[in-house]
Short mmCIF file of C-alpha atoms in Angstrom, two decimals:
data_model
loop_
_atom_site.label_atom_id
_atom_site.label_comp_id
_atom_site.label_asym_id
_atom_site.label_seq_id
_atom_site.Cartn_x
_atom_site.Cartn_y
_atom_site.Cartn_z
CA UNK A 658 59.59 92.91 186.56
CA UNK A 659 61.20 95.71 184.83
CA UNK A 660 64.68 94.04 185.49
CA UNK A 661 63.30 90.79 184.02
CA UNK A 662 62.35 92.05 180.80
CA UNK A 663 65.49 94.16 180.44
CA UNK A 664 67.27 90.51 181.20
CA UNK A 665 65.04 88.91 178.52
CA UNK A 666 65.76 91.70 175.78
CA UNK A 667 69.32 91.16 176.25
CA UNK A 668 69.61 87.79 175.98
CA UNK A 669 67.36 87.82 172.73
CA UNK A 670 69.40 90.77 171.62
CA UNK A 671 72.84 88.45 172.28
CA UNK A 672 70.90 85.42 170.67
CA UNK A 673 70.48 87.20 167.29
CA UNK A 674 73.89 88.76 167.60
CA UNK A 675 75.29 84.98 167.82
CA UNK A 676 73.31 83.96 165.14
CA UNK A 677 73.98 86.70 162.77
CA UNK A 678 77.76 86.69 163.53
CA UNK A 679 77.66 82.92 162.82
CA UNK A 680 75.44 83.48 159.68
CA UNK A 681 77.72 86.54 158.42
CA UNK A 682 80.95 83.90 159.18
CA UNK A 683 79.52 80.87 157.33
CA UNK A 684 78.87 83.44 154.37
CA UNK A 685 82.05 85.20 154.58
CA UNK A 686 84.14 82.51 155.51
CA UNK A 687 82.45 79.33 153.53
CA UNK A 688 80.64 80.63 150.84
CA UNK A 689 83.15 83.05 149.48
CA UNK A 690 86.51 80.68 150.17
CA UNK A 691 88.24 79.27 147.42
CA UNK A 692 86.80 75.01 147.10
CA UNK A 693 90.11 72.97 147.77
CA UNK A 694 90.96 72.86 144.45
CA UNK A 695 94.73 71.79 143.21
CA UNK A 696 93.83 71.67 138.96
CA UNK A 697 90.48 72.65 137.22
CA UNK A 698 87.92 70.56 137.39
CA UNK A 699 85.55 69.10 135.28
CA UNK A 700 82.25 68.70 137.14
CA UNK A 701 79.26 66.55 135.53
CA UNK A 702 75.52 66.96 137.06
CA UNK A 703 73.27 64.11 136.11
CA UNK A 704 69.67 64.71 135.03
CA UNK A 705 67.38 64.40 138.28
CA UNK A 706 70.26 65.57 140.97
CA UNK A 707 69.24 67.72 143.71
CA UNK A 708 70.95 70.45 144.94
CA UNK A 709 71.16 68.72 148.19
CA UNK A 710 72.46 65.40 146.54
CA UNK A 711 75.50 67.38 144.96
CA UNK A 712 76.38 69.49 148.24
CA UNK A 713 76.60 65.47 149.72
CA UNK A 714 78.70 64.88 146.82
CA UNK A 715 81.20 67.47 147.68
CA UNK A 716 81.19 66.58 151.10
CA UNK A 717 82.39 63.19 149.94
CA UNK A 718 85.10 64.76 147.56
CA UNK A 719 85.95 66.72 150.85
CA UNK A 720 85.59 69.99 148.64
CA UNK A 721 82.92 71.29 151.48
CA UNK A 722 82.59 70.76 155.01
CA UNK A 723 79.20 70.11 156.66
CA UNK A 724 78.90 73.92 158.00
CA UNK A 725 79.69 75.12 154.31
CA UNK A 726 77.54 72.48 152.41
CA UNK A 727 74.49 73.06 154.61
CA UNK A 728 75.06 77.08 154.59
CA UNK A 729 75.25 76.28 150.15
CA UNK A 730 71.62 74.51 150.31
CA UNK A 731 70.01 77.22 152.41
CA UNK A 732 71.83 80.22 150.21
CA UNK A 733 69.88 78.49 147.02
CA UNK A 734 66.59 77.80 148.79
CA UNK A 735 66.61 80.94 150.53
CA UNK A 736 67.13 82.59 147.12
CA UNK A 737 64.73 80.34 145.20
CA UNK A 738 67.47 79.03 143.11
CA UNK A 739 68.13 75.64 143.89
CA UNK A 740 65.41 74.10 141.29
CA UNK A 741 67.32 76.24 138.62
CA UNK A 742 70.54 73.68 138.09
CA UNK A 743 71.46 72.71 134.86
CA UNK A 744 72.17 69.34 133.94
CA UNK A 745 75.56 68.75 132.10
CA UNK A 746 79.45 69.25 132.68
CA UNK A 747 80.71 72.13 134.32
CA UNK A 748 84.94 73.05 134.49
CA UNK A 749 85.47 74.49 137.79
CA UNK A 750 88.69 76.71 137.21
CA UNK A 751 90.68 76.76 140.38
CA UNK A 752 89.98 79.54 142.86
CA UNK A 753 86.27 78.89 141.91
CA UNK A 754 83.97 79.93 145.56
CA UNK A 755 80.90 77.70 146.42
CA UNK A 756 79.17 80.70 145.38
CA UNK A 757 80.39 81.19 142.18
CA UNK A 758 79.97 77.12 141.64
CA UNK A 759 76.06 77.89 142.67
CA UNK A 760 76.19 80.61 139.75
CA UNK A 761 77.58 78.51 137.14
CA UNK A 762 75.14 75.79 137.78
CA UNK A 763 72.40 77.88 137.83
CA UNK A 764 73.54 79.87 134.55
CA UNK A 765 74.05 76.04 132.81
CA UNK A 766 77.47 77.42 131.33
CA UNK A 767 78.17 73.27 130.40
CA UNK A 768 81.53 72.62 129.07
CA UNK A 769 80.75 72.83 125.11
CA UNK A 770 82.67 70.21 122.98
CA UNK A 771 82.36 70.89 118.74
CA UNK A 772 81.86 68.58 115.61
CA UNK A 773 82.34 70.44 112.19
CA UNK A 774 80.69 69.39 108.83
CA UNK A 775 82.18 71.10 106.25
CA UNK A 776 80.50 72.21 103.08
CA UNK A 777 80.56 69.64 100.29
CA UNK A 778 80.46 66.18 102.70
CA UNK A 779 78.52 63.63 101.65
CA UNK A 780 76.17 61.70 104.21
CA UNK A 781 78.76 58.91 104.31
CA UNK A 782 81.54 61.26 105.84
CA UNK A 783 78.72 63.22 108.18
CA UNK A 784 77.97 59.74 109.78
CA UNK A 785 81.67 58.45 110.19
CA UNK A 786 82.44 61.59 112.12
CA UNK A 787 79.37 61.18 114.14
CA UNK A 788 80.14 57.71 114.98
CA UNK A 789 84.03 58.60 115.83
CA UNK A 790 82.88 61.70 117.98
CA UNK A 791 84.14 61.18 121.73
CA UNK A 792 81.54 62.99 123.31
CA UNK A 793 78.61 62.03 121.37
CA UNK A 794 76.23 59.49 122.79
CA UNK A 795 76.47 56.49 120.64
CA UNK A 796 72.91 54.75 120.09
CA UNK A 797 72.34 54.49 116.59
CA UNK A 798 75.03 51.66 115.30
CA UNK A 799 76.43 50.38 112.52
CA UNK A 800 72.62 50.36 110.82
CA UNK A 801 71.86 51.64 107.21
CA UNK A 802 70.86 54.48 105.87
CA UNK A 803 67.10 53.85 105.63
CA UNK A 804 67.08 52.90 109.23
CA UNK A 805 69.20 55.65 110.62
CA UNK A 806 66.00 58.08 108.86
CA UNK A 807 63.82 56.57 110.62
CA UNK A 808 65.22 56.06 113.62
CA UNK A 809 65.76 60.56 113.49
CA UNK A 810 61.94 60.39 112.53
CA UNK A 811 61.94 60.98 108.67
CA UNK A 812 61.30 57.28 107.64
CA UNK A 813 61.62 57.21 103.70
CA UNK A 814 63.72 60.66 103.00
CA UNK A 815 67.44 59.81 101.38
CA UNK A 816 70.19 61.72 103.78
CA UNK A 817 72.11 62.96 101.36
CA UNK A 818 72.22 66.60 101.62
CA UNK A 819 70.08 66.72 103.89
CA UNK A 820 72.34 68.16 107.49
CA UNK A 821 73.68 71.64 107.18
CA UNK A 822 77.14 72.13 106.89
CA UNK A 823 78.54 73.90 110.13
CA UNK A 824 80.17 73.96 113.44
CA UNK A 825 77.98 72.62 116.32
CA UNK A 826 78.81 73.01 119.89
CA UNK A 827 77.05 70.46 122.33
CA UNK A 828 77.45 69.70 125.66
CA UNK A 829 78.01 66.25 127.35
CA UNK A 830 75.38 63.35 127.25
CA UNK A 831 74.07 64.49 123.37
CA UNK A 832 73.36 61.64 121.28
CA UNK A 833 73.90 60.60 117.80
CA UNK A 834 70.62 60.85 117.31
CA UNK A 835 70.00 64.60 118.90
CA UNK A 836 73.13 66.31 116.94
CA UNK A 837 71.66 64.56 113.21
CA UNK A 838 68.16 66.17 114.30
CA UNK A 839 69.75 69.59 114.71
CA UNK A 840 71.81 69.39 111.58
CA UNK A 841 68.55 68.14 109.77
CA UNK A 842 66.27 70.88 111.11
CA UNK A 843 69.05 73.65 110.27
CA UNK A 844 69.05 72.55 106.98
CA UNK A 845 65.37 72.83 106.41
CA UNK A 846 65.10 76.44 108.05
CA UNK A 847 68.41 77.43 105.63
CA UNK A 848 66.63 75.97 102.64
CA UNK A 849 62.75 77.70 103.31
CA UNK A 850 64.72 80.90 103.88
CA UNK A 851 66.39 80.56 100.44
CA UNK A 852 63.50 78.95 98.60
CA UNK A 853 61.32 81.88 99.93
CA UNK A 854 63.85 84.75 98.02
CA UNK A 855 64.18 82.49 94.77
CA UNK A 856 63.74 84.40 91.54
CA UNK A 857 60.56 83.19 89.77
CA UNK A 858 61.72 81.98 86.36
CA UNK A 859 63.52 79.51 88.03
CA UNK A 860 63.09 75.51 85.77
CA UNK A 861 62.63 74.11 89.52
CA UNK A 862 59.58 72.86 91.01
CA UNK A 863 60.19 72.69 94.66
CA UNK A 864 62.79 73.42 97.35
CA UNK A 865 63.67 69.77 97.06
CA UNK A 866 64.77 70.09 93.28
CA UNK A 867 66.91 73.33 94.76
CA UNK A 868 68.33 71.39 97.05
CA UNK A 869 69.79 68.42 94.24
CA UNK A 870 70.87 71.66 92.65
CA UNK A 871 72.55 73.33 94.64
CA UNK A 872 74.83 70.44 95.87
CA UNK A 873 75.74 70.07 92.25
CA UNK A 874 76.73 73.73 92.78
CA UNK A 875 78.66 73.10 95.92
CA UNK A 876 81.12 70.24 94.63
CA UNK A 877 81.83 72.20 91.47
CA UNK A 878 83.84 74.91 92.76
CA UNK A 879 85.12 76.52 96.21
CA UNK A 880 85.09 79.77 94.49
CA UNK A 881 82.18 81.66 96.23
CA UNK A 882 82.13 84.47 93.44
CA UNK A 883 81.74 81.62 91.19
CA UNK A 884 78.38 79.62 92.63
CA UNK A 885 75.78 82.04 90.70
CA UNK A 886 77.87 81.84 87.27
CA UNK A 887 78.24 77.26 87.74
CA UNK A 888 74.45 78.39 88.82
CA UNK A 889 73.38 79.95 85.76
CA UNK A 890 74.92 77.88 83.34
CA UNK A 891 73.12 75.04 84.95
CA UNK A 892 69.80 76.77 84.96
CA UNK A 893 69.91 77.66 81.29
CA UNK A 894 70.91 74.09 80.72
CA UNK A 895 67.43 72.65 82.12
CA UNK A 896 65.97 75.15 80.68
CA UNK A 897 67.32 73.99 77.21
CA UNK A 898 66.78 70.19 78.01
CA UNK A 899 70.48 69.70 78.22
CA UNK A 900 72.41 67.42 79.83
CA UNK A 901 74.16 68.52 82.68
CA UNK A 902 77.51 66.99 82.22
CA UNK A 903 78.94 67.46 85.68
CA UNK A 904 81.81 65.66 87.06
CA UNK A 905 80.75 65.21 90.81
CA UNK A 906 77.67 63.08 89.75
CA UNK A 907 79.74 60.43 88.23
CA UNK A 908 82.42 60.89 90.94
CA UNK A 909 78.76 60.11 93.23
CA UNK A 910 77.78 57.35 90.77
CA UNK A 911 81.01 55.57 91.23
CA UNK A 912 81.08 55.96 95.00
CA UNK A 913 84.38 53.91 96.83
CA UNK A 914 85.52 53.03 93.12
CA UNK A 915 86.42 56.45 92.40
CA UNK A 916 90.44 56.78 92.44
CA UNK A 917 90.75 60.60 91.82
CA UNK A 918 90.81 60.36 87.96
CA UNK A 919 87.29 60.12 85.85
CA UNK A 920 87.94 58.18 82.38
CA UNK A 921 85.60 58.02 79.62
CA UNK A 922 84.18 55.00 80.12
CA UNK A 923 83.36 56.37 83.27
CA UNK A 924 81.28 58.95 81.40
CA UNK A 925 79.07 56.54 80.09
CA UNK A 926 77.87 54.45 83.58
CA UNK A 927 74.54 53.48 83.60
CA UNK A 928 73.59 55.30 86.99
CA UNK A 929 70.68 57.43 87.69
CA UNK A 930 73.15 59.68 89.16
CA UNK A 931 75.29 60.01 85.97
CA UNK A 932 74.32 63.76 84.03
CA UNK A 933 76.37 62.85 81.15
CA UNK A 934 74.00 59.93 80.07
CA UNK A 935 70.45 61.26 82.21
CA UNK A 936 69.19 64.59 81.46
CA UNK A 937 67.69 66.52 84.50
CA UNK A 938 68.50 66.68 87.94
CA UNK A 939 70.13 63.86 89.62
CA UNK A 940 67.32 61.60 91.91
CA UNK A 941 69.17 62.92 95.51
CA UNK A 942 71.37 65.68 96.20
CA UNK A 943 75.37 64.72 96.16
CA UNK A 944 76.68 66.53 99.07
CA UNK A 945 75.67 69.27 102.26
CA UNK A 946 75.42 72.37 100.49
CA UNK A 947 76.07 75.63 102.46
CA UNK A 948 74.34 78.72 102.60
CA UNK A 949 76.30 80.19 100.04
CA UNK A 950 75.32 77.38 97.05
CA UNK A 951 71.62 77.76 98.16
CA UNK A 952 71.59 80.84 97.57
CA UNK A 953 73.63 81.18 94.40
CA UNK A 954 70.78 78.35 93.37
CA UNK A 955 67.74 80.20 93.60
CA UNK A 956 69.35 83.61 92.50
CA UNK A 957 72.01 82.57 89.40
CA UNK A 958 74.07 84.64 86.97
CA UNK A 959 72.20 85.87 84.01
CA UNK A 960 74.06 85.78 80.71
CA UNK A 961 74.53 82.94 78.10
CA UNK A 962 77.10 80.63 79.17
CA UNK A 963 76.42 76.87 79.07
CA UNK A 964 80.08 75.37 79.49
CA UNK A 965 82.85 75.64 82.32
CA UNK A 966 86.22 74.15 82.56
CA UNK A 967 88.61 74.51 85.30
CA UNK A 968 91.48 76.35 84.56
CA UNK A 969 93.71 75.14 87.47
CA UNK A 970 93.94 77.98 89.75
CA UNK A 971 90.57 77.56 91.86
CA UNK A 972 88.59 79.29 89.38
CA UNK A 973 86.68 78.38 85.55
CA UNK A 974 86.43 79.62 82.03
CA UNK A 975 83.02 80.19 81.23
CA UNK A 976 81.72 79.83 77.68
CA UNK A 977 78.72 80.44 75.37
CA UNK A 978 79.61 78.20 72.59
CA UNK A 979 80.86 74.37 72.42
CA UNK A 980 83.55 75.49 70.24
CA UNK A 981 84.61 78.34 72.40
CA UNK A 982 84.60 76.00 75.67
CA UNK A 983 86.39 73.07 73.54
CA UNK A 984 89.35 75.99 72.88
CA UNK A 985 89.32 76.54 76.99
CA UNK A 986 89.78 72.66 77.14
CA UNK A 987 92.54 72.74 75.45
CA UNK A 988 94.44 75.83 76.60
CA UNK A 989 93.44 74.74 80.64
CA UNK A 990 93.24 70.92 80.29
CA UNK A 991 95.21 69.42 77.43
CA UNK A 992 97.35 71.57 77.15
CA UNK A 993 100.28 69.68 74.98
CA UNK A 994 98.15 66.75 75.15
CA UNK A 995 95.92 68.18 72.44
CA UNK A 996 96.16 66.68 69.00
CA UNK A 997 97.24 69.47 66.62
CA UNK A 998 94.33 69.59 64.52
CA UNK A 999 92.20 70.82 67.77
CA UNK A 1000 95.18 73.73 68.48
CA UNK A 1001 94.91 74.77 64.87
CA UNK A 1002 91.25 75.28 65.50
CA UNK A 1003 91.87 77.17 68.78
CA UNK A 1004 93.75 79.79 66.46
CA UNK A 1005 90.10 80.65 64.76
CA UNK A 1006 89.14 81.56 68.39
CA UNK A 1007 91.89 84.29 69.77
CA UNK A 1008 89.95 85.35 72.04
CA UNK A 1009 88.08 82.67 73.42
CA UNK A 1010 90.63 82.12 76.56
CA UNK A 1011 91.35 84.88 78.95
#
């Protein structure tokens, strides 16, 4: 009897030697092997796949063998991981191990592709690039304006300047319709934040009348030091019940007409957007104002300037009188152009041009 049990603990001791020498080789030997890979791959998992579903998959690709691809599966279930895959598109860099593949998946590092809206778009711009985007799910279709707002779930709202200007990275399979939302619902957590640290005097009613505003701000100049000066002098201007008189709303107002030159006629185009013939701000915002322009909107420049004029270098002359800022037309904009009885005045004013 004694014999028989020694027997009986020897062959259970040799059974669990097998079986952990077998489990310690399909580890060592599967599990940690580079896949067959000649170039990187790129690696998409579908929304619903199983674990087991892909380790059939790379059977098929002839990436793992049976022993390997069942030894994957029990690895993740043995570890609780394999309900933790990410859907999306994974790049496999070569020398990548069925274990490391199991950590990527579970980690969801996707393959990330970009789409950029720079500061001062308008909507019409945001949506070509969204429709041109390679990677971005096209649903949406050559529909208007109104419709695409409703379609994103803010039926009624204009677009303009309404998506926030900035880099997005997205992985594979995002729609049209998901990247707008996220653009949208950046912009309104950018604009509460500013709204919130406004100063109080402000001549604006809402964060809606900041936003108009602060586009205005954004097209005028690319001069960041500049946005709370262009700010002020538009503040004090509603605050005196003046017109705005700024160029990008008429370059708005004239839409695909505009040729790169504004005329004086052009000045005087009856358009709710035009600030040279409606006092106030303009019905919609003009462009996607950044961060910077919001803020320079709720916190402007104090001093007295109510004119600007580009002086051709990036930046503007800013000026408390007409007759100082006609003198800064001259010297930065007409230049020889000017008829002499406007230079002759310009002499009374030595100092009105830096």
């Amino acid at each position: 009897f004694l014999n028989m049990f020694r027997i009986l603990f020897l062959l259970l001791l040799l059974s669990i030697t097998v079986v952990g020498g077998g489990g310690y080789w399909l580890y060592q030997y599967q599990l940690t092997a580079p896949l067959p890979l000649e170039n990187d791959l790129r690696y998409v998992i579908e929304p619903n796949a199983t674990l087991s579903q892909i380790a059939i998959d790379l059977m098929d690709r002839e990436m793992l063998n049976y022993p390997a691809a069942l030894a994957w599966v029990s690895l993740a279930r043995f570890q609780k991981r394999a309900h933790l895959i990410k859907v999306g598109e994974y790049l496999l860099p070569v020398g990548t191990t069925p274990q490391q593949f199991l950590d990527i998946l579970i980690v969801g590092k996707t393959i990330q592709y970009t789409l950029t809206i720079p500061e001062g778009w308008n909507f019409r711009q945001v949506i070509a690039a969204v429709r041109k985007h390679p990677q971005l799910v096209q649903t949406l279709g050559e529909i208007d304006n109104a419709t695409i707002m409703t379609k994103l779930g803010w039926q009624g709202k204009h677009p303009e300047g309404r998506f926030y200007p900035d880099t997005y990275h997205f992985p594979t399979g995002t729609t049209d319709v998901k990247f707008l939302q996220r653009a949208y619902e950046t912009m309104e957590i950018e604009l509460k934040a500013a709204w919130e640290k406004r100063r109080k005097d402000l001549p604006l009613k809402n964060a809606e009348e900041a936003l108009i505003l602060a586009s205005l701000i954004e097209k005028e100049t690319g001069a960041v030091e500049e946005r709370p000066l262009i700010a002020g002098v538009f503040i004090r201007r509603l605050q005196k019940n003046m017109l705005l008189q700024t160029d990008p709303t008429v370059i708005y107002a004239m839409g695909k007409t505009y040729d790169g030159n504004i005329r004086k006629r052009d000045l005087k185009i009856a358009n709710p957007y035009n600030t040279y013939v409606n006092k106030g701000l303009p019905p919609t915002p003009i462009a996607m104002p950044g961060r910077d322009a919001l803020y320079a909107t709720v916190n402007p420049a104090k001093g007295n300037a109510l004119f600007f004029v580009a002086k051709g270098n990036g930046n503007h002359h800013f000026s408390a009188t007409y007759r100082e800022h006609e003198c800064a037309v001259i010297e930065y904009q007409l230049k020889n152009k000017a008829p002499r009885r406007y230079k002759s005045r310009c002499k009374k004013y030595p100092n009105c041009v830096a």
